[in-house]
Amino acid sequence: MHRQTAQVEARWTCSRARQSKAKAREERRGEERRGARARRTRRTARNHSFSPPPFLTPPLTFIHFSLLPRPRSPRRLVLFRSGEPNGGGLTGSFTEFQLATVVTFLLHETVFFLSGLPSLLFERFGLFAKYKIQKKSNTPSYQNRCVLRLILYHVCVNLPVMVLSYPAFKFMGLRSSLPLPHWTVIVSQVLFYFVLEDFIFYWGHRALHTKWLYKHVHSVHHEYATPFGLTSEYAHPAEILFLGFATIVGPALTGPHLFTLWLWMVLRVLETVEAHSGYHFPWSPSNFLPLYGGSDFHDYHHRVLYTKSGNYASTFVYMDWLFGTDKDYRNAKAIEEKDGKHFMLAADDDDFARAGG
């Protein structure tokens, strides 16, 4: 009897030992699975982090790292990554609000001034003179005046507008999370923005050339009868708000991804800077893109009196063609081609700033 009891106890002990080993083995496997899951999560977050273009890094260094949120959320885009173990330097992630306002503003300023400064320097130092549309040039002091006022307008008007319009964009579906939209969605939205902006800009710009609005608002933009790239955004604050609506209404209606909004903003800035550059090069976009206006088309608008200017559209030429507001421009081009010389329908140079007064 005692022997049988001992055998039962031995079998029971062996069974408990096997169960303990199986449980420990299962726990180790669970830990390994959790570790593998954590490594995959970290690897995915690292691969999906969003780095800014190189030209955007210098201006962003002016933002002190203490102003950036330290915790990293999976839905935030990591804009900076440090190779240091402690993550030193300018690190952290931006909230969607910061991306849509401060980073968008810095991106705009960087693209605008980098693309607009070349034509200013060409004019100041007499470079590429044979491609300059008008022979008259602005003085350095007149150019500096434009730059200083632009900085004031951008900080005091553009930045607050970006901040105040964020809730509307968010309500309409603006997002910054990954993955990015399909390229067909991005391209179709940007094309829609160009067409809609050109339509609204045409009628708004044409209204600004009525006598009262030109005298009190739009004449500020026409102070520079010989435009250069940076004059594209030199305007009365009321005009910035009035015509700026044409730029933001498309994105506000569609609620795009932030990347699409940035792409649209960059292309729109490059387009308007080129149109105001004052230079028509063999490689200018208007030589290759059908229906695109470009610098020669818009320069005519600046160099003639406001009642005869026409060419009101921002990007394309078909709106002016449909409504007959490009007839004088086309007549001037025909005479220019016939006589082989540049043709201008301008009054005395000093009259441009006073036109409509």
mmCIF file of C-alpha atoms in Angstrom, residues 6-22:
data_model
loop_
_atom_site.group_PDB
_atom_site.id
_atom_site.type_symbol
_atom_site.label_atom_id
_atom_site.label_comp_id
_atom_site.label_asym_id
_atom_site.label_seq_id
_atom_site.Cartn_x
_atom_site.Cartn_y
_atom_site.Cartn_z
ATOM 1 C CA ALA A 6 4.749 6.548 -3.456
ATOM 2 C CA GLN A 7 4.294 5.722 -7.164
ATOM 3 C CA VAL A 8 1.194 7.882 -7.419
ATOM 4 C CA GLU A 9 2.992 10.787 -5.719
ATOM 5 C CA ALA A 10 5.967 10.385 -8.096
ATOM 6 C CA ARG A 11 3.728 10.419 -11.168
ATOM 7 C CA TRP A 12 1.889 13.461 -9.816
ATOM 8 C CA THR A 13 5.199 15.271 -9.160
ATOM 9 C CA CYS A 14 6.455 14.509 -12.695
ATOM 10 C CA SER A 15 3.197 15.759 -14.145
ATOM 11 C CA ARG A 16 3.448 19.018 -12.171
ATOM 12 C CA ALA A 17 7.033 19.472 -13.317
ATOM 13 C CA ARG A 18 6.064 18.956 -16.954
ATOM 14 C CA GLN A 19 3.219 21.455 -16.551
ATOM 15 C CA SER A 20 5.570 24.018 -14.981
ATOM 16 C CA LYS A 21 8.073 23.591 -17.806
ATOM 17 C CA ALA A 22 5.326 23.934 -20.424
#
